[in-house]
Coordinates of C-alpha atoms in Angstrom, one line a residue:
M1 CA 7.0 -33.9 55.8
K2 CA 8.6 -31.6 58.3
K3 CA 11.9 -31.7 56.5
L4 CA 10.2 -30.7 53.2
I5 CA 8.5 -27.8 55.0
Y6 CA 11.8 -26.7 56.4
I7 CA 13.4 -26.9 53.0
V8 CA 10.7 -24.8 51.3
G9 CA 10.7 -22.3 54.1
G10 CA 14.4 -22.0 53.9
L11 CA 14.4 -21.4 50.2
F12 CA 11.7 -18.8 50.6
A13 CA 13.6 -17.1 53.4
A14 CA 16.8 -17.1 51.3
L15 CA 14.9 -15.6 48.3
L16 CA 13.4 -12.9 50.5
L17 CA 16.8 -12.1 51.9
V18 CA 18.3 -11.8 48.4
V19 CA 15.4 -9.4 47.5
V20 CA 16.0 -7.3 50.7
I21 CA 19.8 -7.1 50.0
I22 CA 19.1 -6.0 46.3
T23 CA 16.7 -3.3 47.3
V24 CA 19.0 -2.0 50.0
V25 CA 22.2 -2.2 48.1
F26 CA 21.0 -1.4 44.6
D27 CA 19.2 1.9 44.1
P28 CA 17.9 2.3 40.5
N29 CA 17.7 6.1 41.0
D30 CA 21.5 6.1 40.8
Y31 CA 21.2 5.1 37.2
K32 CA 18.6 7.6 35.9
D33 CA 21.2 9.8 34.4
E34 CA 22.9 6.8 32.6
I35 CA 19.5 5.7 31.3
S36 CA 18.7 9.2 29.9
T37 CA 22.2 9.4 28.4
A38 CA 21.8 6.0 26.7
V39 CA 18.4 7.0 25.2
K40 CA 19.9 10.4 24.1
D41 CA 22.8 8.6 22.3
A42 CA 20.4 6.1 20.6
T43 CA 17.6 8.5 19.5
G44 CA 18.9 12.0 19.8
R45 CA 16.0 12.8 22.1
E46 CA 15.6 13.6 25.8
L47 CA 14.2 11.0 28.3
I48 CA 13.5 12.6 31.6
I49 CA 12.6 10.6 34.7
G50 CA 11.4 13.2 37.0
G51 CA 10.1 11.0 39.8
D52 CA 11.7 8.2 41.8
I53 CA 12.2 4.7 40.6
G54 CA 11.1 2.8 43.7
W55 CA 11.0 -0.7 44.9
N56 CA 7.9 -2.4 46.2
L57 CA 8.4 -5.2 48.8
F58 CA 5.1 -6.1 50.2
P59 CA 3.0 -8.0 49.5
S60 CA 4.8 -8.6 46.2
F61 CA 8.2 -7.6 44.8
G62 CA 7.8 -4.8 42.3
L63 CA 9.0 -1.6 40.8
G64 CA 7.5 1.9 40.5
L65 CA 8.1 4.6 38.0
A66 CA 6.8 8.2 38.0
D67 CA 6.9 11.4 35.9
V68 CA 8.6 10.2 32.7
S69 CA 8.7 12.2 29.5
F70 CA 10.2 11.6 26.0
S71 CA 10.8 14.6 23.8
N72 CA 9.9 15.3 20.2
P73 CA 12.6 16.0 17.6
Q74 CA 13.6 19.6 16.8
G75 CA 11.1 21.5 14.6
F76 CA 7.9 20.0 16.1
P77 CA 5.3 22.3 17.8
E78 CA 4.9 20.1 20.8
P79 CA 8.0 19.6 23.0
T80 CA 6.9 16.3 24.3
M81 CA 6.1 13.2 22.3
A82 CA 5.2 10.9 25.2
S83 CA 4.7 11.2 28.9
L84 CA 3.9 8.9 31.8
K85 CA 2.7 9.9 35.3
S86 CA 3.0 6.6 37.0
L87 CA 3.7 2.9 36.5
D88 CA 3.7 0.1 39.1
V89 CA 4.4 -3.6 38.5
S90 CA 4.4 -6.2 41.2
V91 CA 5.6 -9.9 40.9
A92 CA 4.7 -12.6 43.4
M93 CA 8.0 -14.3 44.5
L94 CA 6.9 -17.7 45.7
P95 CA 5.3 -18.9 42.4
L96 CA 8.7 -18.2 40.7
L97 CA 10.0 -21.2 42.7
G98 CA 7.6 -23.4 40.7
G99 CA 8.5 -21.8 37.4
T100 CA 5.4 -19.6 37.2
L101 CA 5.6 -15.9 36.6
K102 CA 2.7 -14.3 38.5
V103 CA 2.4 -10.6 37.9
S104 CA 0.1 -9.7 40.8
H105 CA -0.5 -6.1 39.9
I106 CA 0.0 -3.7 37.0
A107 CA -1.1 -0.1 37.2
I108 CA -0.5 2.6 34.6
D109 CA -1.9 6.1 34.9
D110 CA -1.9 9.2 32.8
V111 CA -0.1 8.5 29.6
K112 CA 0.0 11.1 26.8
L113 CA 1.2 10.3 23.2
N114 CA 1.4 13.0 20.6
L115 CA 1.7 11.7 17.0
I116 CA 2.4 14.7 14.7
T117 CA 2.8 14.9 10.9
L118 CA 4.1 18.2 9.6
A119 CA 3.0 19.9 6.4
D120 CA 5.9 18.4 4.5
G121 CA 5.0 14.9 5.5
T122 CA 7.6 14.4 8.2
D123 CA 6.3 12.7 11.3
N124 CA 7.8 12.4 14.8
L125 CA 8.3 8.6 14.4
S126 CA 10.4 8.7 11.3
D127 CA 13.7 9.2 13.1
L128 CA 13.0 6.3 15.5
K129 CA 12.2 4.0 12.6
S130 CA 15.3 4.9 10.6
G131 CA 17.5 4.8 13.7
S132 CA 16.4 1.3 14.7
S133 CA 19.2 -1.3 14.1
T134 CA 18.5 -3.9 11.6
A135 CA 21.8 -5.7 12.2
K136 CA 21.7 -9.1 13.8
S137 CA 22.7 -9.3 17.4
T138 CA 26.3 -10.4 18.0
E139 CA 25.2 -12.1 21.2
P140 CA 25.2 -15.9 21.0
E141 CA 21.7 -17.2 20.3
A142 CA 20.1 -19.0 23.2
Q143 CA 19.8 -22.7 22.6
S144 CA 16.5 -24.2 23.2
S145 CA 17.9 -27.5 24.4
G146 CA 18.9 -27.7 28.0
Q147 CA 17.1 -24.5 28.9
K148 CA 13.8 -24.5 30.8
G149 CA 11.4 -21.6 30.4
L150 CA 8.5 -20.6 32.6
S151 CA 5.8 -23.2 33.0
G152 CA 3.1 -20.6 33.2
V153 CA 2.2 -16.9 33.2
E154 CA -0.5 -15.4 35.4
L155 CA -1.6 -11.8 35.5
G156 CA -3.4 -10.3 38.5
A157 CA -5.3 -7.1 38.5
I158 CA -4.5 -4.7 35.7
S159 CA -5.6 -1.1 35.9
I160 CA -4.8 1.3 33.0
T161 CA -6.3 4.8 33.2
N162 CA -6.2 8.1 31.3
I163 CA -4.3 7.1 28.2
A164 CA -4.6 9.8 25.5
V165 CA -3.3 9.5 21.9
N166 CA -3.4 12.8 19.9
V167 CA -3.0 12.4 16.1
D168 CA -2.3 15.8 14.4
N169 CA -1.8 15.5 10.7
R170 CA -1.0 19.0 9.4
Q171 CA -0.4 17.6 5.9
L172 CA -4.1 16.6 5.7
G173 CA -5.4 19.2 8.0
S174 CA -7.0 16.7 10.4
K175 CA -6.9 16.0 14.1
Q176 CA -8.1 12.9 16.1
L177 CA -8.0 12.0 19.7
A178 CA -8.3 8.5 21.2
E179 CA -8.6 8.5 25.0
L180 CA -8.6 5.3 26.9
K181 CA -10.5 6.3 30.1
H182 CA -9.9 3.0 31.7
F183 CA -9.1 -0.6 31.2
K184 CA -9.6 -3.0 34.1
L185 CA -9.0 -6.7 34.4
N186 CA -9.5 -8.6 37.6
Q187 CA -7.1 -11.4 36.6
F188 CA -5.6 -13.1 33.6
V189 CA -5.2 -16.8 34.5
P190 CA -5.4 -19.5 31.7
G191 CA -8.3 -21.8 32.4
A192 CA -10.1 -19.4 34.7
R193 CA -12.7 -16.7 34.1
S194 CA -11.6 -13.1 33.8
D195 CA -13.8 -10.1 34.0
A196 CA -12.8 -6.9 32.1
S197 CA -14.1 -3.5 31.4
L198 CA -13.0 -0.7 29.0
A199 CA -14.1 2.9 28.4
L200 CA -12.8 4.7 25.3
L201 CA -13.5 8.1 23.7
V202 CA -12.6 8.9 20.1
K203 CA -12.8 12.4 18.6
S204 CA -12.4 13.1 14.9
D205 CA -13.1 16.5 13.6
D206 CA -16.6 17.3 14.9
T207 CA -17.6 13.7 15.7
E208 CA -17.3 11.9 19.0
I209 CA -17.6 8.2 19.7
D210 CA -17.9 7.1 23.3
V211 CA -17.5 3.3 23.8
A212 CA -17.9 1.2 26.9
I213 CA -17.3 -2.6 26.9
E214 CA -17.9 -5.2 29.6
A215 CA -16.7 -8.7 29.1
A216 CA -16.2 -12.0 30.8
I217 CA -13.7 -14.4 29.2
T218 CA -11.8 -17.6 29.8
I219 CA -8.5 -18.3 27.9
A220 CA -7.6 -21.9 27.5
S221 CA -4.4 -23.1 29.1
S222 CA -3.0 -23.6 25.6
F223 CA -3.7 -19.9 24.8
D224 CA -5.4 -20.8 21.5
V225 CA -9.1 -20.5 22.5
I226 CA -10.9 -17.6 24.1
E227 CA -14.4 -18.3 25.4
L228 CA -16.7 -15.2 25.6
H229 CA -19.1 -15.8 28.5
E230 CA -20.5 -12.3 28.2
L231 CA -19.8 -9.4 25.9
A232 CA -21.6 -6.1 26.0
L233 CA -20.7 -3.0 23.9
D234 CA -22.4 0.3 24.3
A235 CA -21.5 3.2 22.0
L236 CA -22.7 6.8 21.6
I237 CA -21.9 8.6 18.4
A238 CA -22.5 12.4 18.5
G239 CA -21.9 15.2 16.1
P240 CA -23.6 17.7 13.7
S241 CA -23.5 15.2 10.8
I242 CA -25.4 12.5 12.9
P243 CA -29.2 12.5 12.5
N244 CA -30.8 14.1 15.6
G245 CA -27.3 14.9 16.8
Q246 CA -26.5 11.5 18.3
L247 CA -27.0 7.8 17.8
K248 CA -26.8 5.1 20.5
K249 CA -25.7 1.5 19.8
H250 CA -25.7 -1.6 22.0
V251 CA -24.4 -5.0 21.0
S252 CA -24.2 -8.1 23.3
G253 CA -23.6 -11.8 22.8
K254 CA -21.4 -14.7 23.6
G255 CA -19.2 -17.2 21.7
N256 CA -15.7 -18.5 21.0
I257 CA -12.6 -17.1 19.4
N258 CA -10.2 -19.8 18.1
L259 CA -6.8 -18.2 17.6
A260 CA -5.4 -21.2 15.8
G261 CA -7.8 -20.6 12.8
P262 CA -8.4 -18.0 13.5
T263 CA -12.2 -18.2 13.7
V264 CA -14.9 -16.2 15.5
D265 CA -18.2 -17.8 16.4
L266 CA -20.7 -15.5 18.1
Q267 CA -24.1 -16.6 19.3
D268 CA -27.2 -14.9 20.9
I269 CA -26.2 -11.5 19.4
Q270 CA -28.5 -8.7 20.5
I271 CA -28.3 -5.4 18.6
E272 CA -29.9 -2.0 19.4
V273 CA -29.0 0.9 17.1
G274 CA -31.2 3.9 17.7
S275 CA -34.8 2.5 17.4
L276 CA -33.6 -0.6 15.5
T277 CA -33.5 -3.8 17.4
G278 CA -32.4 -7.3 16.2
S279 CA -30.8 -10.6 17.1
G280 CA -28.9 -13.4 15.4
W281 CA -25.5 -15.0 15.0
F282 CA -22.1 -14.3 13.3
K283 CA -19.2 -16.5 12.1
F284 CA -15.8 -15.5 10.7
R285 CA -13.0 -17.6 9.4
Q286 CA -9.6 -16.1 8.4
Q287 CA -8.2 -17.7 5.3
A288 CA -6.7 -16.7 2.0
V289 CA -10.0 -14.9 1.4
P290 CA -11.7 -14.2 4.7
D291 CA -15.1 -15.9 5.0
I292 CA -18.1 -14.4 6.9
Q293 CA -21.5 -16.0 7.6
V294 CA -24.3 -14.2 9.4
A295 CA -28.0 -14.3 10.1
L296 CA -29.7 -11.3 11.6
A297 CA -33.4 -10.6 12.2
F298 CA -34.6 -7.0 12.9
D299 CA -37.8 -5.3 13.9
T300 CA -38.4 -1.9 12.3
L301 CA -35.7 -0.1 10.2
N302 CA -36.3 3.6 9.7
V303 CA -33.7 4.4 7.0
D304 CA -34.1 8.2 7.4
E305 CA -33.0 7.8 11.0
F306 CA -29.5 6.7 9.7
T307 CA -29.3 9.1 6.8
P308 CA -26.5 11.7 7.4
V309 CA -27.7 15.3 7.4
S310 CA -26.2 17.8 4.9
N311 CA -24.1 19.8 7.4
G312 CA -26.2 22.9 6.6
E313 CA -25.4 22.8 2.9
S314 CA -28.1 24.3 0.8
P315 CA -29.3 22.7 -2.4
E316 CA -27.7 25.5 -4.4
Q317 CA -24.3 24.7 -2.7
A318 CA -24.7 21.0 -3.3
K319 CA -25.2 21.7 -7.0
K320 CA -21.9 23.5 -7.2
T321 CA -20.0 20.3 -6.4
P322 CA -22.1 17.5 -8.0
S323 CA -20.8 14.0 -8.2
D324 CA -19.4 12.8 -11.5
P325 CA -22.3 11.0 -13.3
D326 CA -19.7 9.0 -15.3
A327 CA -17.6 7.9 -12.3
E328 CA -17.6 4.1 -11.8
P329 CA -17.7 3.0 -8.1
D330 CA -14.7 1.1 -6.7
L331 CA -15.9 -2.5 -6.3
S332 CA -12.5 -4.0 -5.3
A333 CA -13.7 -4.6 -1.8
L334 CA -16.1 -7.3 -3.1
K335 CA -13.1 -9.4 -4.0
S336 CA -11.5 -9.1 -0.6
L337 CA -13.9 -11.5 1.3
N338 CA -16.6 -14.1 0.9
F339 CA -19.9 -13.7 2.5
D340 CA -23.1 -15.7 3.0
G341 CA -25.9 -14.2 5.1
D342 CA -29.6 -13.8 5.8
L343 CA -31.2 -10.5 6.8
S344 CA -34.8 -9.9 7.6
F345 CA -36.9 -6.9 8.8
N346 CA -40.4 -6.8 10.0
K347 CA -40.8 -3.3 8.6
V348 CA -38.7 -0.9 6.6
L349 CA -39.5 2.8 6.3
V350 CA -37.5 4.7 3.6
A351 CA -38.3 8.1 2.0
G352 CA -42.0 7.8 2.8
L353 CA -42.2 4.3 1.5
T354 CA -43.4 1.5 3.9
V355 CA -42.6 -2.2 3.3
T356 CA -43.0 -5.2 5.5
N357 CA -41.8 -8.8 5.8
V358 CA -38.5 -8.0 4.2
K359 CA -36.3 -11.1 3.6
L360 CA -32.9 -11.1 1.9
H361 CA -30.3 -13.8 1.3
A362 CA -27.0 -12.7 -0.1
N363 CA -24.0 -14.6 -1.2
L364 CA -20.6 -13.1 -2.2
K365 CA -17.9 -15.3 -3.6
D366 CA -14.9 -14.5 -5.8
G367 CA -16.2 -11.0 -6.5
V368 CA -19.8 -12.0 -7.5
L369 CA -22.6 -10.8 -5.3
D370 CA -25.8 -12.8 -5.7
A371 CA -28.8 -11.4 -3.8
N372 CA -31.4 -14.2 -4.1
P373 CA -34.2 -14.3 -3.0
I374 CA -35.2 -10.7 -2.2
H375 CA -38.8 -10.6 -0.9
L376 CA -41.0 -7.8 0.6
D377 CA -44.7 -7.1 1.1
L378 CA -46.0 -3.6 0.2
Y379 CA -49.3 -1.8 -0.4
G380 CA -51.5 -4.9 -0.4
G381 CA -49.2 -7.0 -2.6
S382 CA -45.6 -8.3 -2.8
A383 CA -42.3 -7.9 -4.6
D384 CA -39.8 -10.6 -5.4
A385 CA -36.4 -10.0 -7.0
R386 CA -33.0 -11.4 -7.7
A387 CA -29.9 -9.2 -8.4
V388 CA -26.4 -10.3 -9.4
L389 CA -23.5 -7.9 -9.4
N390 CA -20.2 -9.1 -11.0
A391 CA -17.1 -7.2 -9.8
Q392 CA -14.5 -9.5 -11.3
Q393 CA -13.7 -7.0 -14.1
A394 CA -12.6 -3.4 -13.7
V395 CA -16.1 -2.2 -14.7
G396 CA -18.9 -4.0 -12.9
S397 CA -21.8 -5.7 -14.7
Y398 CA -25.2 -6.6 -13.3
R399 CA -28.5 -8.4 -14.1
S400 CA -31.7 -8.5 -12.2
E401 CA -35.2 -10.0 -12.2
F402 CA -38.1 -8.1 -10.6
A403 CA -41.8 -8.9 -10.1
L404 CA -44.6 -7.0 -8.5
K405 CA -47.8 -8.8 -7.7
S406 CA -51.2 -7.2 -6.7
V407 CA -49.7 -4.0 -5.5
Q408 CA -51.9 -0.9 -5.1
A409 CA -50.2 1.5 -7.6
L410 CA -51.4 4.9 -6.5
P411 CA -50.2 4.9 -2.9
L412 CA -47.0 3.3 -4.0
L413 CA -46.2 5.9 -6.6
T414 CA -47.3 8.7 -4.3
D415 CA -45.1 7.6 -1.4
L416 CA -42.2 6.6 -3.6
A417 CA -42.0 9.6 -6.0
D418 CA -45.0 11.8 -5.3
L419 CA -46.4 10.8 -8.7
K420 CA -50.2 10.5 -9.2
M421 CA -50.3 8.9 -12.6
V422 CA -52.3 5.7 -12.3
S423 CA -54.2 3.7 -9.7
G424 CA -55.3 0.1 -9.6
N425 CA -54.0 -3.4 -8.8
A426 CA -50.5 -3.5 -10.4
N427 CA -48.6 -6.5 -11.7
F428 CA -45.2 -6.0 -13.2
D429 CA -42.4 -8.2 -14.4
M430 CA -39.0 -7.0 -15.6
N431 CA -35.6 -8.4 -16.5
I432 CA -32.7 -6.0 -16.9
R433 CA -28.9 -6.2 -17.4
G434 CA -26.0 -4.0 -18.2
T435 CA -22.3 -3.1 -17.8
G436 CA -21.2 0.0 -15.9
L437 CA -22.6 1.4 -12.7
S438 CA -22.1 5.1 -13.1
T439 CA -25.3 7.2 -13.0
N440 CA -25.2 7.8 -16.8
K441 CA -24.4 4.1 -17.6
L442 CA -27.3 2.8 -15.5
K443 CA -29.6 5.1 -17.4
S444 CA -28.2 4.8 -20.9
A445 CA -26.6 1.3 -21.1
S446 CA -29.2 -0.9 -19.3
A447 CA -31.1 -3.3 -21.5
G448 CA -34.1 -5.5 -20.8
N449 CA -37.7 -6.2 -21.2
G450 CA -40.9 -6.6 -19.2
K451 CA -44.7 -6.4 -19.1
F452 CA -47.3 -4.7 -16.9
L453 CA -51.0 -5.1 -16.1
F454 CA -53.1 -2.7 -14.0
A455 CA -56.6 -3.9 -13.1
D456 CA -59.6 -2.0 -11.9
G457 CA -57.9 1.4 -11.7
A458 CA -57.8 4.8 -13.3
L459 CA -55.5 7.2 -15.2
E460 CA -55.1 10.1 -12.8
G461 CA -55.2 13.7 -14.0
V462 CA -57.2 13.1 -17.2
N463 CA -60.8 12.2 -18.1
I464 CA -60.7 11.1 -21.7
A465 CA -64.5 10.6 -21.9
Q466 CA -65.1 14.1 -20.5
M467 CA -62.7 15.5 -23.1
I468 CA -64.8 13.9 -25.8
R469 CA -68.1 15.0 -24.2
S470 CA -66.7 18.6 -24.2
A471 CA -66.1 18.3 -27.9
K472 CA -69.7 17.3 -28.4
A473 CA -71.0 20.1 -26.2
L474 CA -69.0 22.7 -28.1
L475 CA -70.3 21.5 -31.4
K476 CA -73.8 22.2 -30.1
G477 CA -72.7 25.6 -28.7
E478 CA -73.1 24.3 -25.2
K479 CA -70.8 24.2 -22.2
A480 CA -69.9 20.7 -20.9
P481 CA -70.2 20.0 -17.2
E482 CA -67.0 19.8 -15.1
E483 CA -66.1 16.2 -14.1
E484 CA -63.4 14.6 -12.1
K485 CA -60.1 14.3 -14.0
K486 CA -59.8 10.6 -13.9
T487 CA -60.3 7.9 -16.5
D488 CA -61.5 4.6 -15.0
F489 CA -60.5 1.3 -16.6
S490 CA -61.0 -2.4 -16.1
S491 CA -57.5 -3.1 -17.4
L492 CA -54.4 -1.3 -18.6
S493 CA -51.7 -3.6 -20.0
G494 CA -48.6 -3.7 -22.3
S495 CA -45.1 -4.9 -22.7
F496 CA -41.8 -3.0 -23.1
T497 CA -38.2 -3.2 -24.1
L498 CA -35.4 -1.1 -22.6
A499 CA -32.4 0.0 -24.7
K500 CA -30.1 3.0 -24.9
G501 CA -32.0 4.8 -22.2
V502 CA -35.4 4.5 -23.8
A503 CA -38.2 2.2 -22.7
T504 CA -40.4 1.4 -25.7
N505 CA -44.0 0.2 -25.3
P506 CA -45.6 -0.9 -28.7
D507 CA -48.9 -2.4 -27.4
L508 CA -50.6 -0.3 -24.8
K509 CA -54.2 -1.3 -24.2
L510 CA -56.8 0.3 -22.0
A511 CA -60.3 -1.2 -21.6
S512 CA -63.3 0.2 -19.8
P513 CA -67.1 -0.1 -20.1
L514 CA -67.2 3.2 -22.0
L515 CA -64.1 3.3 -24.2
R516 CA -61.1 1.4 -25.6
V517 CA -57.6 2.9 -26.0
D518 CA -54.8 1.4 -28.1
G519 CA -51.5 3.1 -28.3
E520 CA -47.7 3.0 -28.4
G521 CA -44.9 5.2 -27.1
S522 CA -41.8 5.5 -25.1
M523 CA -40.3 6.8 -21.9
N524 CA -36.9 8.5 -22.0
V525 CA -35.2 7.3 -18.8
M526 CA -32.4 10.0 -19.0
A527 CA -34.9 12.9 -19.2
N528 CA -37.8 11.2 -17.3
T529 CA -40.3 12.1 -20.0
L530 CA -43.2 10.3 -21.8
D531 CA -44.1 10.4 -25.5
Y532 CA -47.3 8.4 -26.4
T533 CA -49.8 8.4 -29.2
A534 CA -53.1 6.4 -28.8
T535 CA -56.5 6.0 -30.4
T536 CA -59.5 6.2 -28.2
E537 CA -62.8 4.7 -29.3
I538 CA -66.2 5.1 -27.6
V539 CA -67.7 1.6 -27.4
A540 CA -70.8 2.1 -25.1
T541 CA -73.6 4.4 -24.4
S542 CA -73.5 4.3 -20.6
K543 CA -73.1 7.6 -18.8
G544 CA -70.0 6.2 -17.2
Q545 CA -67.9 8.2 -14.8
G546 CA -70.9 10.4 -14.0
G547 CA -71.0 12.0 -17.4
A548 CA -73.9 12.5 -19.9
D549 CA -75.0 9.9 -22.4
A550 CA -72.7 9.4 -25.3
E551 CA -74.9 7.7 -27.9
D552 CA -74.1 10.0 -30.7
L553 CA -70.3 9.5 -30.0
K554 CA -70.5 5.8 -30.2
G555 CA -67.9 4.4 -32.6
L556 CA -66.0 7.6 -32.8
K557 CA -62.2 7.1 -32.9
V558 CA -60.2 10.0 -31.5
P559 CA -56.4 10.2 -31.6
L560 CA -54.9 11.0 -28.2
K561 CA -51.4 12.5 -27.4
V562 CA -49.7 12.1 -24.0
S563 CA -46.3 13.8 -23.6
G564 CA -44.1 15.7 -21.2
P565 CA -42.2 15.1 -17.9
L566 CA -43.6 12.4 -15.6
D567 CA -44.7 14.9 -12.9
D568 CA -46.4 17.2 -15.4
L569 CA -47.9 15.2 -18.2
K570 CA -49.9 16.9 -21.0
Y571 CA -52.9 15.3 -22.7
G572 CA -54.4 16.4 -26.0
I573 CA -56.8 15.2 -28.7
D574 CA -55.8 15.4 -32.4
F575 CA -59.2 16.9 -33.3
E576 CA -58.3 17.5 -36.9
E577 CA -57.5 13.8 -37.4
A578 CA -60.8 12.9 -35.7
M579 CA -62.7 15.1 -38.1
K580 CA -61.6 13.1 -41.1
G581 CA -64.2 10.4 -40.3
E582 CA -67.9 10.4 -39.6
Y583 CA -67.8 13.3 -37.2
K584 CA -66.4 15.6 -39.8
E585 CA -69.6 15.1 -41.9
K586 CA -71.7 16.1 -38.9
L587 CA -69.6 19.2 -38.5
E588 CA -70.1 20.1 -42.2
K589 CA -73.9 20.0 -41.8
E590 CA -73.6 22.6 -39.1
K591 CA -71.5 24.9 -41.3
D592 CA -74.4 27.0 -42.5
K593 CA -75.5 27.6 -38.9
G594 CA -72.2 29.4 -38.1
L595 CA -70.6 26.5 -36.3
K596 CA -67.5 26.3 -38.5
K597 CA -65.7 28.7 -36.2
L598 CA -66.5 26.4 -33.4
S599 CA -64.3 23.7 -34.8
D600 CA -61.3 26.0 -34.6
K601 CA -62.1 26.6 -30.9
L602 CA -62.3 22.8 -30.4
G603 CA -58.9 22.4 -31.7
D604 CA -57.6 25.0 -29.3
F605 CA -59.6 23.6 -26.4
L606 CA -58.6 20.0 -26.9
G607 CA -54.9 20.6 -27.7
G608 CA -55.2 19.6 -31.3
K609 CA -52.7 20.2 -34.1
D610 CA -51.7 23.7 -35.0

């Protein structure tokens, strides 16, 4: 045993002696000019080593470098392309005897890199790329047989601070800055836990992204698996285009990265983005078409919180540069990966609309996105849907199924589009399909059909019974009392077809204790207008809706016209047509009493024919 100790001690002493001799006899500073000249000959640029190249002897053997700069080519605004303030590397000597390279310390500080593209497209890397030799080395290739490499590599503490990369593209008129504030690693030893931290700042135009990462990892001895014990990422995005000026993000989790696949498997993911919080898991597999699987559950999503602001652009300015309504979106990205995932939200707030219990399963494979099922609860009822988007062709096609059940119509329409058209318990079914996803194609080329039923509600903005009572009062030379502009009904139903931008409804039916309405009409989707004709019949003598008795109007059928934009509908009675029946005879009897002129007033009052 003593002999072995003596042998090892002797070898170490001899190695130490060699190191001392090298550091005393060999001074790397003597070769700085030769190094600079070699770089000048190879690249045509200046390499300046302003500081000393120094040896480190204790506790490890190493080398230090300071104040190094590398120039830009002629014609660039910045004289320096890259600079380095200091670099220190230390290698433990004793592990080398066992074939292990142990870099005990690496420290790099204050590196600046300027990447510039001139207006003509020339950049300060072009000459380095073209000057690199592509010829094969004339040196004899090392033979793998008979040569023994290192049995292992270990890295000790790594400290990298103040690394700045400036990207100045004068051809595009853009500037970006990426600044690595620090990267620290306590050790990099296969099979052992390593703790790391990173702080990074990215500036692009008027937006800043500040990122901080804390991680604890273990890399397998075979270097093919990375175990993430802990991973935490915090980011702050700030800028005038960000809602409220800034947005905070936090993501944490753990999992495994298999470099042989490669695959990524993350578990216990926790996400905080602004006020949005969620959790779940994520899997990724690299293959011919990358595959992603994910399941994430969130609490409350306020979409307005993540909607970019307009950068101060007025509506008038926005109209000057409108998007092309015939432009088809680029769906090529849908063919670049496969995806299968589940997303859920307890609540979603968007443009004044509130929905709850949102659940979505989406599958993307070979360019076909199938969202099925889609479910959400809203305004006392629920909505279920399926949507399929096919991006296999140059112009995408789609089909969808949509159903509303027991939804309160008035608050839904009010919050969604500020429309107060109809109230009641709404049930709605629709199937739609089409080819082309431009704004105009979606409106004009969609085709489908559906049906609707509103129960126990009212038409808002019009009181059909009151309009007829007003006709009766005017015939008597009286003034009808004012009533609420609302037509109550027990049911409002119909079916429709959609083609060429027009939804056609041939069988509109409204039923109430006082009257019946049968009609037909259409909605122009492109213009957002309605055009309906209907026949209204008084079927009961009840006062109904707070009005006077209508006994002498019972059985009267009155043509009704509804037309105009959705947010400003006009209602009118075709009084001339109504007078062709029994009520016309009543009017004739009153002719001698001077009421003939009153019929003309009725036509004007009720919006009848000219």
